[in-house]
């Protein structure tokens, strides 16, 4: 499974909702399994559809100490006013890490790969990864959440790496 990297326009496009998850569950089970494999291979913690050129609203999260989770058609119901800052990376922006400010907690409603609806209230790393992956469905990368000077500095760094 090839992961798209910065420079690919699909990473800046909005993904579309999935229809009939239950009816196509065999497909979504297979896709989510492949996405978990790609996460493991890249030593990541999550992956969203657009990162593999799948422009549909699905992402997977697999962080240590938690069960692997699939989110299809997620909606963010609530985020905390309180924020936290933490260093993030992304399989689509290899070699770059930066501190990103995000809400500390998030409440999300979604469906899993079998078409079962669920709601989760997350905090800590799980909340952060959910918000990062959700951003991918909106065509937003973590570097887009940095201040303009910082973002520019990161892009310069990426361009320099690409020239090597
Ligand atoms: Ni990412």
PDB file of C-alpha atoms and ligand atoms in Angstrom:
ATOM      1  CA  UNK A   1       0.000   0.000   0.000  1.00  0.00           C
ATOM      2  CA  UNK A   2       1.576   3.275  -1.127  1.00  0.00           C
ATOM      3  CA  UNK A   3       1.243   6.260   1.147  1.00  0.00           C
ATOM      4  CA  UNK A   4       0.892   9.609  -0.596  1.00  0.00           C
ATOM      5  CA  UNK A   5       3.247  12.329   0.545  1.00  0.00           C
ATOM      6  CA  UNK A   6       3.250  16.100   0.627  1.00  0.00           C
ATOM      7  CA  UNK A   7       2.967  17.524  -2.871  1.00  0.00           C
ATOM      8  CA  UNK A   8       0.124  15.216  -3.816  1.00  0.00           C
ATOM      9  CA  UNK A   9      -3.040  17.300  -4.260  1.00  0.00           C
ATOM     10  CA  UNK A  10      -5.301  14.557  -2.915  1.00  0.00           C
ATOM     11  CA  UNK A  11      -3.931  15.284   0.558  1.00  0.00           C
ATOM     12  CA  UNK A  12      -5.588  18.705   0.368  1.00  0.00           C
ATOM     13  CA  UNK A  13      -8.985  17.498  -0.779  1.00  0.00           C
ATOM     14  CA  UNK A  14     -12.026  16.748   1.323  1.00  0.00           C
ATOM     15  CA  UNK A  15     -13.058  13.088   1.516  1.00  0.00           C
ATOM     16  CA  UNK A  16     -16.653  12.014   0.882  1.00  0.00           C
ATOM     17  CA  UNK A  17     -18.929   9.978   3.190  1.00  0.00           C
ATOM     18  CA  UNK A  18     -19.160   6.200   2.888  1.00  0.00           C
ATOM     19  CA  UNK A  19     -22.559   4.734   1.965  1.00  0.00           C
ATOM     20  CA  UNK A  20     -23.924   1.405   3.152  1.00  0.00           C
ATOM     21  CA  UNK A  21     -21.037   0.464   5.417  1.00  0.00           C
ATOM     22  CA  UNK A  22     -22.836  -2.635   6.661  1.00  0.00           C
ATOM     23  CA  UNK A  23     -23.642  -3.904   3.182  1.00  0.00           C
ATOM     24  CA  UNK A  24     -20.031  -3.431   2.065  1.00  0.00           C
ATOM     25  CA  UNK A  25     -18.514  -4.478   5.374  1.00  0.00           C
ATOM     26  CA  UNK A  26     -16.310  -7.134   3.739  1.00  0.00           C
ATOM     27  CA  UNK A  27     -14.663  -4.350   1.734  1.00  0.00           C
ATOM     28  CA  UNK A  28     -14.223  -2.056   4.746  1.00  0.00           C
ATOM     29  CA  UNK A  29     -12.855  -4.863   6.898  1.00  0.00           C
ATOM     30  CA  UNK A  30     -10.266  -5.578   4.206  1.00  0.00           C
ATOM     31  CA  UNK A  31      -9.367  -1.922   3.685  1.00  0.00           C
ATOM     32  CA  UNK A  32      -9.020  -1.229   7.405  1.00  0.00           C
ATOM     33  CA  UNK A  33      -6.794  -4.302   7.800  1.00  0.00           C
ATOM     34  CA  UNK A  34      -4.560  -3.040   4.997  1.00  0.00           C
ATOM     35  CA  UNK A  35      -4.493   0.391   6.610  1.00  0.00           C
ATOM     36  CA  UNK A  36      -3.446  -1.107   9.967  1.00  0.00           C
ATOM     37  CA  UNK A  37      -0.675  -2.984   8.169  1.00  0.00           C
ATOM     38  CA  UNK A  38       0.552   0.236   6.578  1.00  0.00           C
ATOM     39  CA  UNK A  39       0.487   1.984   9.984  1.00  0.00           C
ATOM     40  CA  UNK A  40       2.572  -0.803  11.504  1.00  0.00           C
ATOM     41  CA  UNK A  41       5.003  -0.786   8.605  1.00  0.00           C
ATOM     42  CA  UNK A  42       5.510   2.969   8.880  1.00  0.00           C
ATOM     43  CA  UNK A  43       5.742   2.892  12.675  1.00  0.00           C
ATOM     44  CA  UNK A  44       2.809   5.279  12.758  1.00  0.00           C
ATOM     45  CA  UNK A  45      -0.219   5.568  15.028  1.00  0.00           C
ATOM     46  CA  UNK A  46      -2.899   6.296  12.464  1.00  0.00           C
ATOM     47  CA  UNK A  47      -3.794   6.588   8.801  1.00  0.00           C
ATOM     48  CA  UNK A  48      -6.631   8.210   6.877  1.00  0.00           C
ATOM     49  CA  UNK A  49      -8.201   7.289   3.524  1.00  0.00           C
ATOM     50  CA  UNK A  50      -6.815  10.263   1.553  1.00  0.00           C
ATOM     51  CA  UNK A  51      -3.273   9.235   2.516  1.00  0.00           C
ATOM     52  CA  UNK A  52      -3.686   6.149   0.360  1.00  0.00           C
ATOM     53  CA  UNK A  53      -5.670   7.951  -2.323  1.00  0.00           C
ATOM     54  CA  UNK A  54      -8.975   6.655  -0.966  1.00  0.00           C
ATOM     55  CA  UNK A  55     -11.096   9.804  -0.875  1.00  0.00           C
ATOM     56  CA  UNK A  56     -13.652   8.466   1.566  1.00  0.00           C
ATOM     57  CA  UNK A  57     -14.236   9.285   5.201  1.00  0.00           C
ATOM     58  CA  UNK A  58     -12.332   6.522   6.968  1.00  0.00           C
ATOM     59  CA  UNK A  59      -9.342   6.538   9.284  1.00  0.00           C
ATOM     60  CA  UNK A  60      -7.719   4.025  11.587  1.00  0.00           C
ATOM     61  CA  UNK A  61      -5.939   4.608  14.875  1.00  0.00           C
ATOM     62  CA  UNK A  62      -3.597   2.201  16.612  1.00  0.00           C
ATOM     63  CA  UNK A  63      -1.827   3.519  19.671  1.00  0.00           C
ATOM     64  CA  UNK A  64       0.037   1.531  22.267  1.00  0.00           C
ATOM     65  CA  UNK A  65      -2.075   0.382  25.195  1.00  0.00           C
ATOM     66  CA  UNK A  66      -5.363   0.683  23.303  1.00  0.00           C
ATOM     67  CA  UNK A  67      -7.303  -1.498  20.883  1.00  0.00           C
ATOM     68  CA  UNK A  68      -6.999  -0.751  17.133  1.00  0.00           C
ATOM     69  CA  UNK A  69      -9.898   1.509  16.144  1.00  0.00           C
ATOM     70  CA  UNK A  70     -11.615   2.175  12.809  1.00  0.00           C
ATOM     71  CA  UNK A  71     -13.615   5.381  12.293  1.00  0.00           C
ATOM     72  CA  UNK A  72     -15.927   5.660   9.289  1.00  0.00           C
ATOM     73  CA  UNK A  73     -17.997   8.816   8.650  1.00  0.00           C
ATOM     74  CA  UNK A  74     -16.825  10.328  11.932  1.00  0.00           C
ATOM     75  CA  UNK A  75     -18.402  13.472  13.333  1.00  0.00           C
ATOM     76  CA  UNK A  76     -16.807  15.519  16.043  1.00  0.00           C
ATOM     77  CA  UNK A  77     -19.505  16.209  18.594  1.00  0.00           C
ATOM     78  CA  UNK A  78     -17.464  18.131  21.105  1.00  0.00           C
ATOM     79  CA  UNK A  79     -13.934  19.319  21.789  1.00  0.00           C
ATOM     80  CA  UNK A  80     -12.568  20.809  24.992  1.00  0.00           C
ATOM     81  CA  UNK A  81     -11.723  24.481  25.275  1.00  0.00           C
ATOM     82  CA  UNK A  82      -8.574  23.404  27.017  1.00  0.00           C
ATOM     83  CA  UNK A  83      -5.750  22.678  24.613  1.00  0.00           C
ATOM     84  CA  UNK A  84      -2.425  20.907  24.748  1.00  0.00           C
ATOM     85  CA  UNK A  85       0.718  21.066  22.675  1.00  0.00           C
ATOM     86  CA  UNK A  86       2.470  17.929  21.496  1.00  0.00           C
ATOM     87  CA  UNK A  87       4.982  16.965  18.852  1.00  0.00           C
ATOM     88  CA  UNK A  88       3.322  15.364  15.824  1.00  0.00           C
ATOM     89  CA  UNK A  89       4.530  13.641  12.715  1.00  0.00           C
ATOM     90  CA  UNK A  90       2.677  12.155   9.769  1.00  0.00           C
ATOM     91  CA  UNK A  91       3.344   9.278   7.373  1.00  0.00           C
ATOM     92  CA  UNK A  92       2.537  11.707   4.537  1.00  0.00           C
ATOM     93  CA  UNK A  93       5.099  14.253   5.755  1.00  0.00           C
ATOM     94  CA  UNK A  94       8.095  11.981   6.390  1.00  0.00           C
ATOM     95  CA  UNK A  95      10.990  13.218   8.493  1.00  0.00           C
ATOM     96  CA  UNK A  96       9.145  16.234   9.894  1.00  0.00           C
ATOM     97  CA  UNK A  97       7.924  16.706  13.453  1.00  0.00           C
ATOM     98  CA  UNK A  98       6.413  19.805  14.979  1.00  0.00           C
ATOM     99  CA  UNK A  99       4.470  20.885  18.040  1.00  0.00           C
ATOM    100  CA  UNK A 100       0.789  21.252  17.283  1.00  0.00           C
ATOM    101  CA  UNK A 101      -1.833  22.783  19.570  1.00  0.00           C
ATOM    102  CA  UNK A 102      -5.125  20.864  19.713  1.00  0.00           C
ATOM    103  CA  UNK A 103      -8.084  20.436  22.079  1.00  0.00           C
ATOM    104  CA  UNK A 104      -7.244  18.162  24.989  1.00  0.00           C
ATOM    105  CA  UNK A 105     -10.326  15.991  24.683  1.00  0.00           C
ATOM    106  CA  UNK A 106     -12.735  15.089  21.914  1.00  0.00           C
ATOM    107  CA  UNK A 107     -16.085  13.321  21.652  1.00  0.00           C
ATOM    108  CA  UNK A 108     -16.620  11.547  18.334  1.00  0.00           C
ATOM    109  CA  UNK A 109     -19.442   9.560  16.819  1.00  0.00           C
ATOM    110  CA  UNK A 110     -18.586   7.148  13.990  1.00  0.00           C
ATOM    111  CA  UNK A 111     -19.161   3.693  12.535  1.00  0.00           C
ATOM    112  CA  UNK A 112     -16.683   0.853  12.589  1.00  0.00           C
ATOM    113  CA  UNK A 113     -15.700  -1.368   9.654  1.00  0.00           C
ATOM    114  CA  UNK A 114     -18.662  -3.653  10.369  1.00  0.00           C
ATOM    115  CA  UNK A 115     -21.110  -0.794  10.164  1.00  0.00           C
ATOM    116  CA  UNK A 116     -21.710  -0.536  13.884  1.00  0.00           C
ATOM    117  CA  UNK A 117     -22.215   2.967  15.287  1.00  0.00           C
ATOM    118  CA  UNK A 118     -20.259   4.047  18.342  1.00  0.00           C
ATOM    119  CA  UNK A 119     -19.405   7.137  20.332  1.00  0.00           C
ATOM    120  CA  UNK A 120     -16.100   7.685  22.064  1.00  0.00           C
ATOM    121  CA  UNK A 121     -14.783  10.316  24.443  1.00  0.00           C
ATOM    122  CA  UNK A 122     -11.039  10.473  24.104  1.00  0.00           C
ATOM    123  CA  UNK A 123      -8.252  12.337  25.835  1.00  0.00           C
ATOM    124  CA  UNK A 124      -4.465  12.289  25.743  1.00  0.00           C
ATOM    125  CA  UNK A 125      -2.755  10.729  22.747  1.00  0.00           C
ATOM    126  CA  UNK A 126      -5.943   9.072  21.489  1.00  0.00           C
ATOM    127  CA  UNK A 127      -7.705  12.455  21.247  1.00  0.00           C
ATOM    128  CA  UNK A 128      -4.735  13.953  19.458  1.00  0.00           C
ATOM    129  CA  UNK A 129      -4.489  11.159  16.902  1.00  0.00           C
ATOM    130  CA  UNK A 130      -8.247  11.222  16.258  1.00  0.00           C
ATOM    131  CA  UNK A 131      -8.098  14.982  15.609  1.00  0.00           C
ATOM    132  CA  UNK A 132      -5.011  14.618  13.384  1.00  0.00           C
ATOM    133  CA  UNK A 133      -6.639  11.862  11.319  1.00  0.00           C
ATOM    134  CA  UNK A 134      -9.953  13.699  11.149  1.00  0.00           C
ATOM    135  CA  UNK A 135      -8.076  16.662   9.694  1.00  0.00           C
ATOM    136  CA  UNK A 136      -6.888  14.411   6.845  1.00  0.00           C
ATOM    137  CA  UNK A 137     -10.539  13.837   5.870  1.00  0.00           C
ATOM    138  CA  UNK A 138     -10.887  17.608   5.580  1.00  0.00           C
ATOM    139  CA  UNK A 139      -7.743  17.941   3.481  1.00  0.00           C
ATOM    140  CA  UNK A 140      -5.733  19.442   6.328  1.00  0.00           C
ATOM    141  CA  UNK A 141      -2.215  18.370   7.289  1.00  0.00           C
ATOM    142  CA  UNK A 142      -0.635  18.990  10.695  1.00  0.00           C
ATOM    143  CA  UNK A 143       1.804  21.461   9.179  1.00  0.00           C
ATOM    144  CA  UNK A 144      -1.216  23.536   8.068  1.00  0.00           C
ATOM    145  CA  UNK A 145      -1.980  24.043  11.768  1.00  0.00           C
ATOM    146  CA  UNK A 146       1.353  25.745  12.485  1.00  0.00           C
ATOM    147  CA  UNK A 147       1.848  29.486  12.553  1.00  0.00           C
ATOM    148  CA  UNK A 148       2.720  30.870   9.115  1.00  0.00           C
ATOM    149  CA  UNK A 149       6.439  31.505   9.861  1.00  0.00           C
ATOM    150  CA  UNK A 150       6.795  28.070  11.421  1.00  0.00           C
ATOM    151  CA  UNK A 151       4.973  26.435   8.539  1.00  0.00           C
ATOM    152  CA  UNK A 152       7.237  28.175   6.052  1.00  0.00           C
ATOM    153  CA  UNK A 153      10.304  27.020   7.972  1.00  0.00           C
ATOM    154  CA  UNK A 154       9.020  23.434   7.866  1.00  0.00           C
ATOM    155  CA  UNK A 155       8.310  23.620   4.131  1.00  0.00           C
ATOM    156  CA  UNK A 156      11.837  24.988   3.509  1.00  0.00           C
ATOM    157  CA  UNK A 157      13.208  22.059   5.465  1.00  0.00           C
ATOM    158  CA  UNK A 158      11.135  19.627   3.418  1.00  0.00           C
ATOM    159  CA  UNK A 159      12.275  21.218   0.135  1.00  0.00           C
ATOM    160  CA  UNK A 160      15.891  20.995   1.243  1.00  0.00           C
ATOM    161  CA  UNK A 161      15.438  17.308   2.079  1.00  0.00           C
ATOM    162  CA  UNK A 162      13.859  16.702  -1.313  1.00  0.00           C
ATOM    163  CA  UNK A 163      16.851  18.240  -3.090  1.00  0.00           C
ATOM    164  CA  UNK A 164      19.314  15.924  -1.359  1.00  0.00           C
TER     165      UNK A 164
HETATM  166 NI1  LIG B   1      -1.118  12.257   9.202  1.00  0.00          NI
END
